[in-house]
Coordinates of C-alpha atoms in Angstrom, one line a residue:
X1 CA 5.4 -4.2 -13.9
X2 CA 5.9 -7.6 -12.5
X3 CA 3.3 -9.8 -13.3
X4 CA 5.9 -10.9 -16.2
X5 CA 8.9 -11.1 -14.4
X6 CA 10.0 -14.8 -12.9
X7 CA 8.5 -14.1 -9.4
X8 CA 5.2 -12.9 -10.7
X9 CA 4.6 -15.8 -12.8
X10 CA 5.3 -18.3 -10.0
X11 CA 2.4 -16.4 -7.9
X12 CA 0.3 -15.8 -10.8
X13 CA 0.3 -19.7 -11.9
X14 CA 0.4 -20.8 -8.1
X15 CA -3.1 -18.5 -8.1
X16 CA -4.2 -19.4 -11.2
X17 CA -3.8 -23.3 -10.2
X18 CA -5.8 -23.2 -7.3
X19 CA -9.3 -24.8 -7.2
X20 CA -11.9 -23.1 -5.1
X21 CA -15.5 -24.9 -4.1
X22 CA -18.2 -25.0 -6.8
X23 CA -20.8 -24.1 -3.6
X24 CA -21.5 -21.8 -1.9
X25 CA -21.1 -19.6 -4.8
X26 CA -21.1 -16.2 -3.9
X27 CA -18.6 -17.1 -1.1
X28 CA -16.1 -18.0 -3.4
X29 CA -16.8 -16.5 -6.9
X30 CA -16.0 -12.8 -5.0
X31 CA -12.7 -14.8 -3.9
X32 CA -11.5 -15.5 -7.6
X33 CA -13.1 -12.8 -9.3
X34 CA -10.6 -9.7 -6.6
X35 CA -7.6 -12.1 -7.2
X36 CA -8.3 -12.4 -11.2
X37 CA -8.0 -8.1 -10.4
X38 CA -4.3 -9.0 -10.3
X39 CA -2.6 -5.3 -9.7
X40 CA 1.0 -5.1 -9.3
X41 CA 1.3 -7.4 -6.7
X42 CA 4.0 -5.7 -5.2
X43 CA 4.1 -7.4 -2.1
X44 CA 3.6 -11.1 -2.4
X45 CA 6.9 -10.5 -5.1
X46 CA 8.3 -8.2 -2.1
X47 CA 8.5 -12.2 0.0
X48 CA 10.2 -14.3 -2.9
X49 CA 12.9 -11.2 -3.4
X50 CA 12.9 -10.7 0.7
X51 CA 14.2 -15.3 0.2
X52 CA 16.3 -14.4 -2.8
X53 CA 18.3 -11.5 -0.8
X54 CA 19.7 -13.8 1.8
X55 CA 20.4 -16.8 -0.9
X56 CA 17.1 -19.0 -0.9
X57 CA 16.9 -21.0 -4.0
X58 CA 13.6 -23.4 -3.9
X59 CA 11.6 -20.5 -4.2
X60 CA 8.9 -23.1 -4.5
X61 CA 9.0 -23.2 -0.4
X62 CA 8.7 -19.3 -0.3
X63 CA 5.5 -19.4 -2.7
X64 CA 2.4 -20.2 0.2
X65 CA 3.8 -17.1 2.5
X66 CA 4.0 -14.9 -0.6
X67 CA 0.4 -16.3 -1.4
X68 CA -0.9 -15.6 2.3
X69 CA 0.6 -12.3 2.0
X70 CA -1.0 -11.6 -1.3
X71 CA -4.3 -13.2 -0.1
X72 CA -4.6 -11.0 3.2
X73 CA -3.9 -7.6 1.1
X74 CA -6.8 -8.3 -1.0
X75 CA -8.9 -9.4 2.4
X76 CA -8.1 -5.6 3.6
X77 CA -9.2 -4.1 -0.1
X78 CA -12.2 -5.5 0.1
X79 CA -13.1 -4.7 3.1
X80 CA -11.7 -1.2 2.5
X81 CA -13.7 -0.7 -0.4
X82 CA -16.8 -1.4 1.4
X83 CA -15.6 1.2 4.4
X84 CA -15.2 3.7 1.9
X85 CA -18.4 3.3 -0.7
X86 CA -15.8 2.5 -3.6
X87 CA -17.5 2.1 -6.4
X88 CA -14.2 0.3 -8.8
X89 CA -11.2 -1.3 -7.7
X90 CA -8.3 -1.6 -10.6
X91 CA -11.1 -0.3 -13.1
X92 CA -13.4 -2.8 -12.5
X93 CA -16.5 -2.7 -9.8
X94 CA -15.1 -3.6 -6.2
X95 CA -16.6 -7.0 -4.3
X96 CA -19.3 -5.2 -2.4
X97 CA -20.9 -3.4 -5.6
X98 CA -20.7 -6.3 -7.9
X99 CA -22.4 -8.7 -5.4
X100 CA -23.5 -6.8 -1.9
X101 CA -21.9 -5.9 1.5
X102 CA -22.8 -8.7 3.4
X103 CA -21.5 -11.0 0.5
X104 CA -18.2 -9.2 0.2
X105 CA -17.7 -9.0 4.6
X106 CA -18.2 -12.8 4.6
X107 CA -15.8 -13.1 1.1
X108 CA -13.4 -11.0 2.6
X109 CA -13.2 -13.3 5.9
X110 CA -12.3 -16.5 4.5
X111 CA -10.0 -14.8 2.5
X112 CA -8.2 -14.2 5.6
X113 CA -8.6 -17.6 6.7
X114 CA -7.2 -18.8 3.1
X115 CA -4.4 -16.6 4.0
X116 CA -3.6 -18.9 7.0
X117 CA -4.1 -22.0 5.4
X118 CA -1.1 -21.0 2.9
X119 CA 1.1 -19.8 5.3
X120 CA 0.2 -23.4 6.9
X121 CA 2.2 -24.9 4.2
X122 CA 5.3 -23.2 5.0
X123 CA 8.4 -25.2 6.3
X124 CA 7.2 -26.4 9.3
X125 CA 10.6 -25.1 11.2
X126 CA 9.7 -21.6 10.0
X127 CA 6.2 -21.4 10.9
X128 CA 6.3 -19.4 14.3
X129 CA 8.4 -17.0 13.3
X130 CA 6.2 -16.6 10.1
X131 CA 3.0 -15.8 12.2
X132 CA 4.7 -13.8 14.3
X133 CA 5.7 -11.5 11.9
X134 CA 2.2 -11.6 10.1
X135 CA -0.1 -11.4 12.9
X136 CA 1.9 -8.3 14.0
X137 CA 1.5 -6.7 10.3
X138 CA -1.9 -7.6 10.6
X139 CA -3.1 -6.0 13.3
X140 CA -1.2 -2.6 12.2
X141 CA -2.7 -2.4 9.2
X142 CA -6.5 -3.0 11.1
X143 CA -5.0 0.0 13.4
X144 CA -3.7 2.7 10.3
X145 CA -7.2 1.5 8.9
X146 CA -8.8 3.0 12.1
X147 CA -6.8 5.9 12.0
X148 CA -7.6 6.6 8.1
X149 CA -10.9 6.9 9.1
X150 CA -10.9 8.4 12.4
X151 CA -8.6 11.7 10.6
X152 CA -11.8 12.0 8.4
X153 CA -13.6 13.6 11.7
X154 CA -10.4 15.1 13.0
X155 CA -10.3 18.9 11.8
X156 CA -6.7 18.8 12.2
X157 CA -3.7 16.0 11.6
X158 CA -0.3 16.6 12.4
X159 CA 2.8 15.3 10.0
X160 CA 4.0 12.9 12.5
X161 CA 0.5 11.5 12.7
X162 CA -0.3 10.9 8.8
X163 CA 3.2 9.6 8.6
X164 CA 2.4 7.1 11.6
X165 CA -0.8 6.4 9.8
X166 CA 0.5 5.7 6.4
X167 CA 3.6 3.5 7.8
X168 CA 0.3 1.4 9.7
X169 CA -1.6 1.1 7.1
X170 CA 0.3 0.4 3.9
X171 CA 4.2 0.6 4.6
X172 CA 4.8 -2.6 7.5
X173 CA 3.0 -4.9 4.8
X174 CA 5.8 -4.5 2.6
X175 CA 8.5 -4.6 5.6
X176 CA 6.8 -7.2 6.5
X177 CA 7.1 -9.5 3.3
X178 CA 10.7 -8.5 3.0
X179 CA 11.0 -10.2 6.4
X180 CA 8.8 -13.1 6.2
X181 CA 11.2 -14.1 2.8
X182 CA 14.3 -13.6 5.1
X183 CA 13.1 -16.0 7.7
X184 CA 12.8 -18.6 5.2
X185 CA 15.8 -18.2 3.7
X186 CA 17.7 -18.2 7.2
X187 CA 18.7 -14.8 7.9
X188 CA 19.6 -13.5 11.8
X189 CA 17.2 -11.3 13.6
X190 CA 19.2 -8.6 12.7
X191 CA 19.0 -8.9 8.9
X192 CA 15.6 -9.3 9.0
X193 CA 15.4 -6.3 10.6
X194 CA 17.5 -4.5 8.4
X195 CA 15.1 -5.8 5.2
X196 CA 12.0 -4.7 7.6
X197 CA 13.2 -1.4 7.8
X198 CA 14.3 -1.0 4.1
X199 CA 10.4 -1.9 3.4
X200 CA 9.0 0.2 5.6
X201 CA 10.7 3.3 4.9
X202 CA 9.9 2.4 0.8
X203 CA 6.4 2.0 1.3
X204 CA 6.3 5.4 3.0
X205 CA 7.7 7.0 0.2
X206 CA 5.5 5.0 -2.2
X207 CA 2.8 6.4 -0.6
X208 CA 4.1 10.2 -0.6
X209 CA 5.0 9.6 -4.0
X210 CA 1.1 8.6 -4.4
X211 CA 0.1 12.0 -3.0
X212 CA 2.2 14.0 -4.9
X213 CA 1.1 12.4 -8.1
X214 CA -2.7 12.4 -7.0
X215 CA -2.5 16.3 -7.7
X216 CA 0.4 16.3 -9.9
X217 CA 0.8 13.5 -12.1
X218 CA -0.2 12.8 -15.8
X219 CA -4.1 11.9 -16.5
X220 CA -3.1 10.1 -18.9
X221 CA -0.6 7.8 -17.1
X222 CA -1.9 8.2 -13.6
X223 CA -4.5 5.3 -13.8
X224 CA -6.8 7.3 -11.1
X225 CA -8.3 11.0 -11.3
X226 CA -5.9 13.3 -11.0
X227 CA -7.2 15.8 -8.3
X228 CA -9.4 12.7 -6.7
X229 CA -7.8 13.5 -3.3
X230 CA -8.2 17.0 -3.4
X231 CA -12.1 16.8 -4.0
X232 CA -12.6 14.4 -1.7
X233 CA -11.0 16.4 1.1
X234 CA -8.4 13.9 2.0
X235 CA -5.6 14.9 4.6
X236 CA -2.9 13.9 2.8
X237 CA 1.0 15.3 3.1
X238 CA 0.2 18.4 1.0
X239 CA -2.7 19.8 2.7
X240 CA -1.7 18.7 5.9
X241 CA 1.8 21.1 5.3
X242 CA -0.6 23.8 3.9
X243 CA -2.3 23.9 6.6
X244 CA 0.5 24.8 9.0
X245 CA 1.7 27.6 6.5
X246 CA -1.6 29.3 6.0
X247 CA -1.6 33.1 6.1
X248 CA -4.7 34.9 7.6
X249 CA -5.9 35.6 3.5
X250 CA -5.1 31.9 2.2
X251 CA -7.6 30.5 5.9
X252 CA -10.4 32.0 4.3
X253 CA -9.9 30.9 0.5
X254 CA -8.4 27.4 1.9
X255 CA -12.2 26.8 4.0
X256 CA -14.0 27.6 1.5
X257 CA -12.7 24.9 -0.9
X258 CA -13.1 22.6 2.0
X259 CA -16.3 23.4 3.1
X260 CA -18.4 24.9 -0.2
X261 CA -19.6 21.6 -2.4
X262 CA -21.5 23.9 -4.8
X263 CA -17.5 24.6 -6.2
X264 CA -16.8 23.0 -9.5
X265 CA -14.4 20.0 -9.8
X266 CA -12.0 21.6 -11.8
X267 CA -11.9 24.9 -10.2
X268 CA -11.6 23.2 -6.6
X269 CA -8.8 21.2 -8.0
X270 CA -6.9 24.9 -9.3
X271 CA -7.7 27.2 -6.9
X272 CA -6.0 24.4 -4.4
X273 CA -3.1 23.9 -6.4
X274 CA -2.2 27.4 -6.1
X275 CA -2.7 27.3 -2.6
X276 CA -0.1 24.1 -2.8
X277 CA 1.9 26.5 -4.8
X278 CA 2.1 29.6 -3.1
X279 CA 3.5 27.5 -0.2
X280 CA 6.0 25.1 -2.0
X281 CA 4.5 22.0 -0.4
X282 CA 4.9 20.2 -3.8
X283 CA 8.7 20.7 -3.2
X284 CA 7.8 19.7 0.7
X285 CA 6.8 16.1 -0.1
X286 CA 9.2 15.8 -3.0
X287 CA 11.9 16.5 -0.3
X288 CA 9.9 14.5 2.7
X289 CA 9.6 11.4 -0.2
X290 CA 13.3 11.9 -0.5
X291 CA 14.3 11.6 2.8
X292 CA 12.6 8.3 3.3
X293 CA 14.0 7.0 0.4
X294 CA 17.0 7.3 1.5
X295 CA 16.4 5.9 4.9
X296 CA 15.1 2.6 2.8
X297 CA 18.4 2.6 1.2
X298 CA 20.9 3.2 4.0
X299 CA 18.9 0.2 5.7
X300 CA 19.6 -1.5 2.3
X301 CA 23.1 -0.9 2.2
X302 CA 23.6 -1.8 5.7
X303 CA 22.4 -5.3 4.8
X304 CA 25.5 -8.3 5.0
X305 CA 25.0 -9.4 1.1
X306 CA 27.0 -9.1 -2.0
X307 CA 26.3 -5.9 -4.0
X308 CA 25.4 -8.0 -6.7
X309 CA 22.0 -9.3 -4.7
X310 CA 21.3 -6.2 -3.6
X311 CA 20.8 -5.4 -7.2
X312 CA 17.1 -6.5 -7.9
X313 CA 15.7 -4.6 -4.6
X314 CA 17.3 -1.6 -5.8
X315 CA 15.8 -1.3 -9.0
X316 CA 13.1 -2.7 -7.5
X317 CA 13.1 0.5 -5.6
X318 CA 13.9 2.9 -8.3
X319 CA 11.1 1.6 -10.7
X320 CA 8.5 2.7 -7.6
X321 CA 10.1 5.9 -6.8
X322 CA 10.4 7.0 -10.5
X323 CA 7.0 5.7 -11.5
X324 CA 4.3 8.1 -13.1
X325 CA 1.1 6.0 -12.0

Protein backbone atom coordinates (compact mmCIF):
# COMPACT_ATOMS: atom_id res chain seq x y z
CA UNK A 1 0.00 0.00 0.00
CA UNK A 2 2.82 2.33 0.56
CA UNK A 3 6.00 0.63 0.52
CA UNK A 4 5.96 1.99 -3.31
CA UNK A 5 4.93 5.30 -2.92
CA UNK A 6 7.80 8.26 -2.54
CA UNK A 7 7.66 8.24 1.41
CA UNK A 8 7.98 4.53 1.63
CA UNK A 9 10.91 4.28 -0.44
CA UNK A 10 12.83 6.99 1.47
CA UNK A 11 12.23 4.75 4.73
CA UNK A 12 12.62 1.54 3.05
CA UNK A 13 16.22 2.57 1.50
CA UNK A 14 17.05 4.67 4.71
CA UNK A 15 16.40 0.89 6.45
CA UNK A 16 17.78 -0.92 3.90
CA UNK A 17 21.09 1.30 4.12
CA UNK A 18 21.76 0.84 7.52
CA UNK A 19 24.63 -1.44 8.73
CA UNK A 20 24.16 -3.28 11.90
CA UNK A 21 27.25 -5.15 13.97
CA UNK A 22 28.46 -8.45 12.62
CA UNK A 23 28.66 -9.59 16.60
CA UNK A 24 26.77 -10.34 18.77
CA UNK A 25 24.74 -12.10 16.33
CA UNK A 26 21.62 -12.98 17.66
CA UNK A 27 21.32 -9.43 19.05
CA UNK A 28 21.14 -7.98 15.89
CA UNK A 29 20.14 -10.61 13.28
CA UNK A 30 16.42 -10.61 15.21
CA UNK A 31 16.83 -6.64 14.62
CA UNK A 32 17.08 -6.96 10.66
CA UNK A 33 15.32 -10.03 10.18
CA UNK A 34 11.36 -7.98 12.03
CA UNK A 35 12.43 -4.89 9.96
CA UNK A 36 13.00 -7.00 6.56
CA UNK A 37 8.98 -8.07 7.88
CA UNK A 38 8.28 -4.62 6.30
CA UNK A 39 4.20 -4.44 6.75
CA UNK A 40 2.55 -1.34 5.74
CA UNK A 41 4.41 0.86 7.67
CA UNK A 42 1.76 3.08 8.23
CA UNK A 43 3.15 5.15 10.75
CA UNK A 44 6.71 6.01 10.04
CA UNK A 45 4.90 7.30 6.41
CA UNK A 46 2.18 8.85 8.98
CA UNK A 47 5.64 11.51 10.19
CA UNK A 48 6.94 12.43 6.55
CA UNK A 49 3.04 13.24 5.50
CA UNK A 50 2.52 14.78 9.30
CA UNK A 51 6.13 17.37 7.68
CA UNK A 52 4.51 17.55 4.21
CA UNK A 53 1.07 18.94 5.64
CA UNK A 54 2.51 22.08 7.13
CA UNK A 55 4.97 22.67 3.99
CA UNK A 56 8.40 20.76 4.95
CA UNK A 57 10.33 20.07 1.85
CA UNK A 58 13.92 18.33 2.88
CA UNK A 59 12.09 15.44 3.87
CA UNK A 60 15.62 14.04 4.31
CA UNK A 61 15.52 15.95 7.95
CA UNK A 62 12.11 14.23 8.76
CA UNK A 63 13.56 10.62 7.85
CA UNK A 64 15.43 9.60 11.51
CA UNK A 65 12.00 10.52 13.58
CA UNK A 66 10.03 8.58 11.01
CA UNK A 67 12.77 5.74 11.52
CA UNK A 68 12.62 5.99 15.47
CA UNK A 69 9.00 5.81 15.10
CA UNK A 70 9.08 2.86 12.88
CA UNK A 71 11.88 1.27 14.98
CA UNK A 72 9.85 1.61 18.44
CA UNK A 73 6.59 -0.02 16.78
CA UNK A 74 8.42 -3.05 15.83
CA UNK A 75 10.21 -2.89 19.61
CA UNK A 76 6.37 -3.17 20.97
CA UNK A 77 5.62 -6.24 18.30
CA UNK A 78 8.02 -8.11 19.44
CA UNK A 79 7.64 -7.90 22.60
CA UNK A 80 3.83 -8.34 22.05
CA UNK A 81 4.32 -11.34 20.23
CA UNK A 82 6.23 -12.89 23.07
CA UNK A 83 3.26 -11.69 25.68
CA UNK A 84 0.82 -13.33 23.58
CA UNK A 85 2.58 -16.93 22.45
CA UNK A 86 2.30 -15.69 18.67
CA UNK A 87 3.46 -18.09 16.77
CA UNK A 88 3.81 -15.72 13.06
CA UNK A 89 4.09 -12.17 12.60
CA UNK A 90 3.26 -10.91 8.75
CA UNK A 91 3.26 -14.69 7.79
CA UNK A 92 6.47 -15.39 8.83
CA UNK A 93 7.54 -16.93 12.55
CA UNK A 94 7.71 -13.83 15.16
CA UNK A 95 11.36 -12.95 16.93
CA UNK A 96 10.79 -15.06 19.96
CA UNK A 97 9.86 -18.41 18.00
CA UNK A 98 12.53 -18.12 15.37
CA UNK A 99 15.30 -17.53 17.99
CA UNK A 100 13.94 -17.77 21.82
CA UNK A 101 12.36 -15.30 24.48
CA UNK A 102 15.28 -14.21 26.13
CA UNK A 103 16.91 -13.47 22.61
CA UNK A 104 13.91 -11.60 21.34
CA UNK A 105 13.42 -9.41 25.17
CA UNK A 106 17.04 -8.34 24.72
CA UNK A 107 16.48 -7.69 20.59
CA UNK A 108 13.54 -5.91 21.33
CA UNK A 109 15.43 -3.50 23.89
CA UNK A 110 18.01 -2.13 21.79
CA UNK A 111 15.59 -1.73 19.36
CA UNK A 112 14.20 0.82 21.50
CA UNK A 113 17.44 2.31 22.17
CA UNK A 114 18.04 2.42 18.18
CA UNK A 115 14.86 4.25 18.21
CA UNK A 116 16.59 7.04 20.30
CA UNK A 117 19.58 7.14 18.53
CA UNK A 118 17.56 8.15 15.31
CA UNK A 119 15.50 10.56 16.74
CA UNK A 120 19.11 11.85 17.95
CA UNK A 121 19.70 12.95 14.56
CA UNK A 122 16.86 15.11 14.32
CA UNK A 123 17.39 18.98 14.00
CA UNK A 124 18.85 19.73 16.98
CA UNK A 125 16.28 22.87 17.57
CA UNK A 126 13.45 20.20 17.40
CA UNK A 127 14.74 17.69 19.61
CA UNK A 128 12.77 18.41 22.94
CA UNK A 129 9.70 18.80 21.59
CA UNK A 130 10.33 15.51 19.62
CA UNK A 131 10.93 13.44 22.82
CA UNK A 132 8.32 14.98 24.33
CA UNK A 133 5.82 13.89 22.19
CA UNK A 134 7.47 10.32 21.92
CA UNK A 135 8.12 9.49 25.38
CA UNK A 136 4.45 10.40 26.11
CA UNK A 137 3.29 7.93 23.10
CA UNK A 138 5.42 5.61 24.59
CA UNK A 139 4.48 5.12 27.74
CA UNK A 140 0.53 4.93 26.49
CA UNK A 141 1.06 2.40 24.39
CA UNK A 142 3.15 0.25 27.57
CA UNK A 143 -0.30 1.34 29.45
CA UNK A 144 -3.19 0.04 26.60
CA UNK A 145 -0.61 -2.99 26.45
CA UNK A 146 -1.41 -3.53 30.25
CA UNK A 147 -4.88 -3.05 29.83
CA UNK A 148 -5.07 -5.60 26.72
CA UNK A 149 -4.05 -8.03 28.92
CA UNK A 150 -5.51 -7.22 32.13
CA UNK A 151 -9.38 -7.31 30.13
CA UNK A 152 -8.28 -10.99 29.38
CA UNK A 153 -9.07 -11.66 33.39
CA UNK A 154 -11.80 -9.14 33.48
CA UNK A 155 -15.29 -11.01 32.95
CA UNK A 156 -16.65 -7.81 31.88
CA UNK A 157 -15.32 -4.55 29.73
CA UNK A 158 -17.28 -1.59 29.18
CA UNK A 159 -17.32 0.41 25.65
CA UNK A 160 -15.69 3.35 27.05
CA UNK A 161 -12.95 1.11 28.41
CA UNK A 162 -11.97 -0.91 25.13
CA UNK A 163 -12.26 2.32 23.30
CA UNK A 164 -9.70 3.94 25.96
CA UNK A 165 -7.72 0.78 25.56
CA UNK A 166 -7.51 0.71 21.80
CA UNK A 167 -6.88 4.66 21.50
CA UNK A 168 -3.60 3.63 24.25
CA UNK A 169 -2.48 1.08 22.59
CA UNK A 170 -2.59 1.53 18.85
CA UNK A 171 -4.34 4.99 17.95
CA UNK A 172 -1.73 7.92 19.89
CA UNK A 173 1.11 6.17 17.81
CA UNK A 174 -0.28 7.42 14.77
CA UNK A 175 -1.43 10.89 16.36
CA UNK A 176 1.61 10.83 17.50
CA UNK A 177 3.72 10.72 14.13
CA UNK A 178 1.29 13.07 12.64
CA UNK A 179 2.62 15.42 15.34
CA UNK A 180 6.21 14.68 15.49
CA UNK A 181 6.25 15.59 11.32
CA UNK A 182 4.44 18.89 12.31
CA UNK A 183 7.01 19.97 14.81
CA UNK A 184 9.57 19.58 12.23
CA UNK A 185 8.00 21.32 9.79
CA UNK A 186 7.15 24.32 12.14
CA UNK A 187 3.68 24.18 12.98
CA UNK A 188 2.03 26.04 16.35
CA UNK A 189 0.88 23.99 19.17
CA UNK A 190 -2.39 24.23 18.03
CA UNK A 191 -1.89 22.55 14.64
CA UNK A 192 -0.15 19.90 15.96
CA UNK A 193 -2.84 19.34 17.99
CA UNK A 194 -5.30 19.38 15.41
CA UNK A 195 -3.07 16.64 13.29
CA UNK A 196 -2.76 14.63 16.82
CA UNK A 197 -6.28 14.49 17.00
CA UNK A 198 -7.01 13.68 13.26
CA UNK A 199 -4.61 10.50 14.08
CA UNK A 200 -5.93 9.45 16.94
CA UNK A 201 -9.50 9.43 16.07
CA UNK A 202 -8.20 7.39 12.57
CA UNK A 203 -6.47 4.87 14.30
CA UNK A 204 -9.50 4.17 16.43
CA UNK A 205 -11.53 3.54 13.58
CA UNK A 206 -8.74 1.49 11.98
CA UNK A 207 -8.94 -0.63 14.70
CA UNK A 208 -12.91 -1.00 14.74
CA UNK A 209 -12.64 -1.48 11.19
CA UNK A 210 -10.09 -4.46 12.17
CA UNK A 211 -12.84 -6.04 14.37
CA UNK A 212 -15.45 -5.83 12.12
CA UNK A 213 -13.52 -7.44 9.46
CA UNK A 214 -11.90 -10.14 11.93
CA UNK A 215 -15.61 -11.74 11.79
CA UNK A 216 -16.72 -10.29 8.65
CA UNK A 217 -14.22 -9.79 6.11
CA UNK A 218 -13.14 -11.98 3.02
CA UNK A 219 -10.64 -15.09 3.83
CA UNK A 220 -9.33 -14.60 0.97
CA UNK A 221 -8.34 -10.91 1.22
CA UNK A 222 -8.33 -10.64 4.99
CA UNK A 223 -4.56 -11.72 5.36
CA UNK A 224 -5.51 -13.28 9.06
CA UNK A 225 -8.31 -16.00 9.98
CA UNK A 226 -11.36 -14.78 9.68
CA UNK A 227 -13.19 -15.71 13.05
CA UNK A 228 -9.53 -15.61 14.83
CA UNK A 229 -10.97 -13.13 17.45
CA UNK A 230 -14.02 -14.88 18.07
CA UNK A 231 -12.17 -18.24 19.05
CA UNK A 232 -9.84 -16.85 20.92
CA UNK A 233 -12.42 -15.06 23.13
CA UNK A 234 -11.28 -11.58 22.55
CA UNK A 235 -13.33 -8.58 23.96
CA UNK A 236 -13.50 -6.77 21.10
CA UNK A 237 -16.35 -3.96 20.03
CA UNK A 238 -18.83 -6.66 18.98
CA UNK A 239 -18.91 -8.89 21.86
CA UNK A 240 -18.49 -6.30 24.17
CA UNK A 241 -22.05 -4.57 22.57
CA UNK A 242 -23.48 -8.23 22.69
CA UNK A 243 -22.96 -8.45 25.83
CA UNK A 244 -25.03 -5.49 27.07
CA UNK A 245 -27.96 -6.67 24.78
CA UNK A 246 -28.17 -10.17 25.83
CA UNK A 247 -31.58 -11.65 26.47
CA UNK A 248 -32.06 -14.30 29.32
CA UNK A 249 -32.10 -17.27 26.19
CA UNK A 250 -29.04 -15.69 24.18
CA UNK A 251 -26.81 -15.71 28.31
CA UNK A 252 -26.95 -19.23 28.14
CA UNK A 253 -26.04 -19.96 24.31
CA UNK A 254 -23.54 -16.83 24.54
CA UNK A 255 -21.50 -18.82 27.79
CA UNK A 256 -21.40 -21.72 26.35
CA UNK A 257 -19.45 -20.55 23.32
CA UNK A 258 -17.26 -18.80 25.77
CA UNK A 259 -16.68 -21.32 28.08
CA UNK A 260 -17.09 -24.99 26.18
CA UNK A 261 -13.49 -25.64 24.14
CA UNK A 262 -14.78 -29.09 23.06
CA UNK A 263 -17.03 -26.59 20.30
CA UNK A 264 -15.78 -26.82 16.78
CA UNK A 265 -14.00 -23.88 15.15
CA UNK A 266 -16.42 -23.33 12.67
CA UNK A 267 -19.47 -23.76 14.51
CA UNK A 268 -18.12 -21.38 17.43
CA UNK A 269 -17.47 -18.93 14.76
CA UNK A 270 -21.55 -19.31 13.35
CA UNK A 271 -23.41 -19.84 16.21
CA UNK A 272 -21.62 -16.32 17.42
CA UNK A 273 -22.27 -14.63 14.38
CA UNK A 274 -25.87 -15.11 14.81
CA UNK A 275 -25.70 -13.97 18.12
CA UNK A 276 -23.81 -10.74 16.45
CA UNK A 277 -26.81 -10.79 14.24
CA UNK A 278 -29.75 -11.10 16.19
CA UNK A 279 -28.48 -7.97 17.89
CA UNK A 280 -27.25 -5.74 14.91
CA UNK A 281 -23.85 -5.06 16.50
CA UNK A 282 -22.23 -5.53 13.04
CA UNK A 283 -24.33 -2.34 12.12
CA UNK A 284 -23.17 -1.04 15.93
CA UNK A 285 -19.39 -0.79 14.94
CA UNK A 286 -20.11 0.04 11.33
CA UNK A 287 -21.91 3.15 12.92
CA UNK A 288 -19.33 3.57 16.11
CA UNK A 289 -16.27 3.25 13.10
CA UNK A 290 -18.23 6.01 11.47
CA UNK A 291 -18.46 8.26 14.02
CA UNK A 292 -14.77 8.43 14.63
CA UNK A 293 -14.09 8.81 11.25
CA UNK A 294 -15.63 11.67 11.12
CA UNK A 295 -14.19 13.06 14.25
CA UNK A 296 -10.65 12.42 12.34
CA UNK A 297 -11.90 14.47 9.58
CA UNK A 298 -13.57 17.38 11.25
CA UNK A 299 -10.08 17.63 13.07
CA UNK A 300 -8.67 17.43 9.47
CA UNK A 301 -10.66 20.11 8.13
CA UNK A 302 -10.14 22.24 10.93
CA UNK A 303 -6.42 22.32 10.09
CA UNK A 304 -5.03 26.06 8.57
CA UNK A 305 -3.68 24.44 5.09
CA UNK A 306 -4.75 24.66 1.53
CA UNK A 307 -7.26 21.96 0.51
CA UNK A 308 -4.88 20.94 -1.95
CA UNK A 309 -2.36 19.52 1.03
CA UNK A 310 -4.95 18.21 2.72
CA UNK A 311 -5.38 15.98 -0.17
CA UNK A 312 -2.84 12.98 0.48
CA UNK A 313 -4.04 12.52 4.26
CA UNK A 314 -7.42 12.18 3.04
CA UNK A 315 -6.99 9.53 0.72
CA UNK A 316 -4.69 8.42 3.05
CA UNK A 317 -7.67 8.03 5.18
CA UNK A 318 -10.12 6.62 2.81
CA UNK A 319 -7.69 3.81 1.51
CA UNK A 320 -7.74 2.55 5.53
CA UNK A 321 -11.29 3.02 6.13
CA UNK A 322 -12.30 1.28 2.73
CA UNK A 323 -9.71 -1.49 3.06
CA UNK A 324 -10.71 -5.32 2.99
CA UNK A 325 -7.59 -6.64 4.90
Amino acid sequence: MFEKNPYGKLIAEYIQNTEYPKQPADLYDPIKYILSLSGKRIRPVLVLMGAKLFGKENLQEVVPASIAIEYFHNFSLIHDDIMDRAPLRRGKATVHQKWNDNVAILSGDALLVKAYQELGKSPSAHIPDLLSVFNKVALEVCEGQQYDMDFEKKSNVSEDDYLNMIKLKTSVLLGGALQMGAILANADQQQQELIYDFGVNLGISFQLQDDYLDVYGNPETFGKQVGGDILCNKKTILRIKTEQLLDEESKEEFQKLIDLDTIEDADKVSRMKNLYAKFEVDKYAEDIKSRYMELAYNKLDSIAVSEAQKAELRMLADTLMHRTR
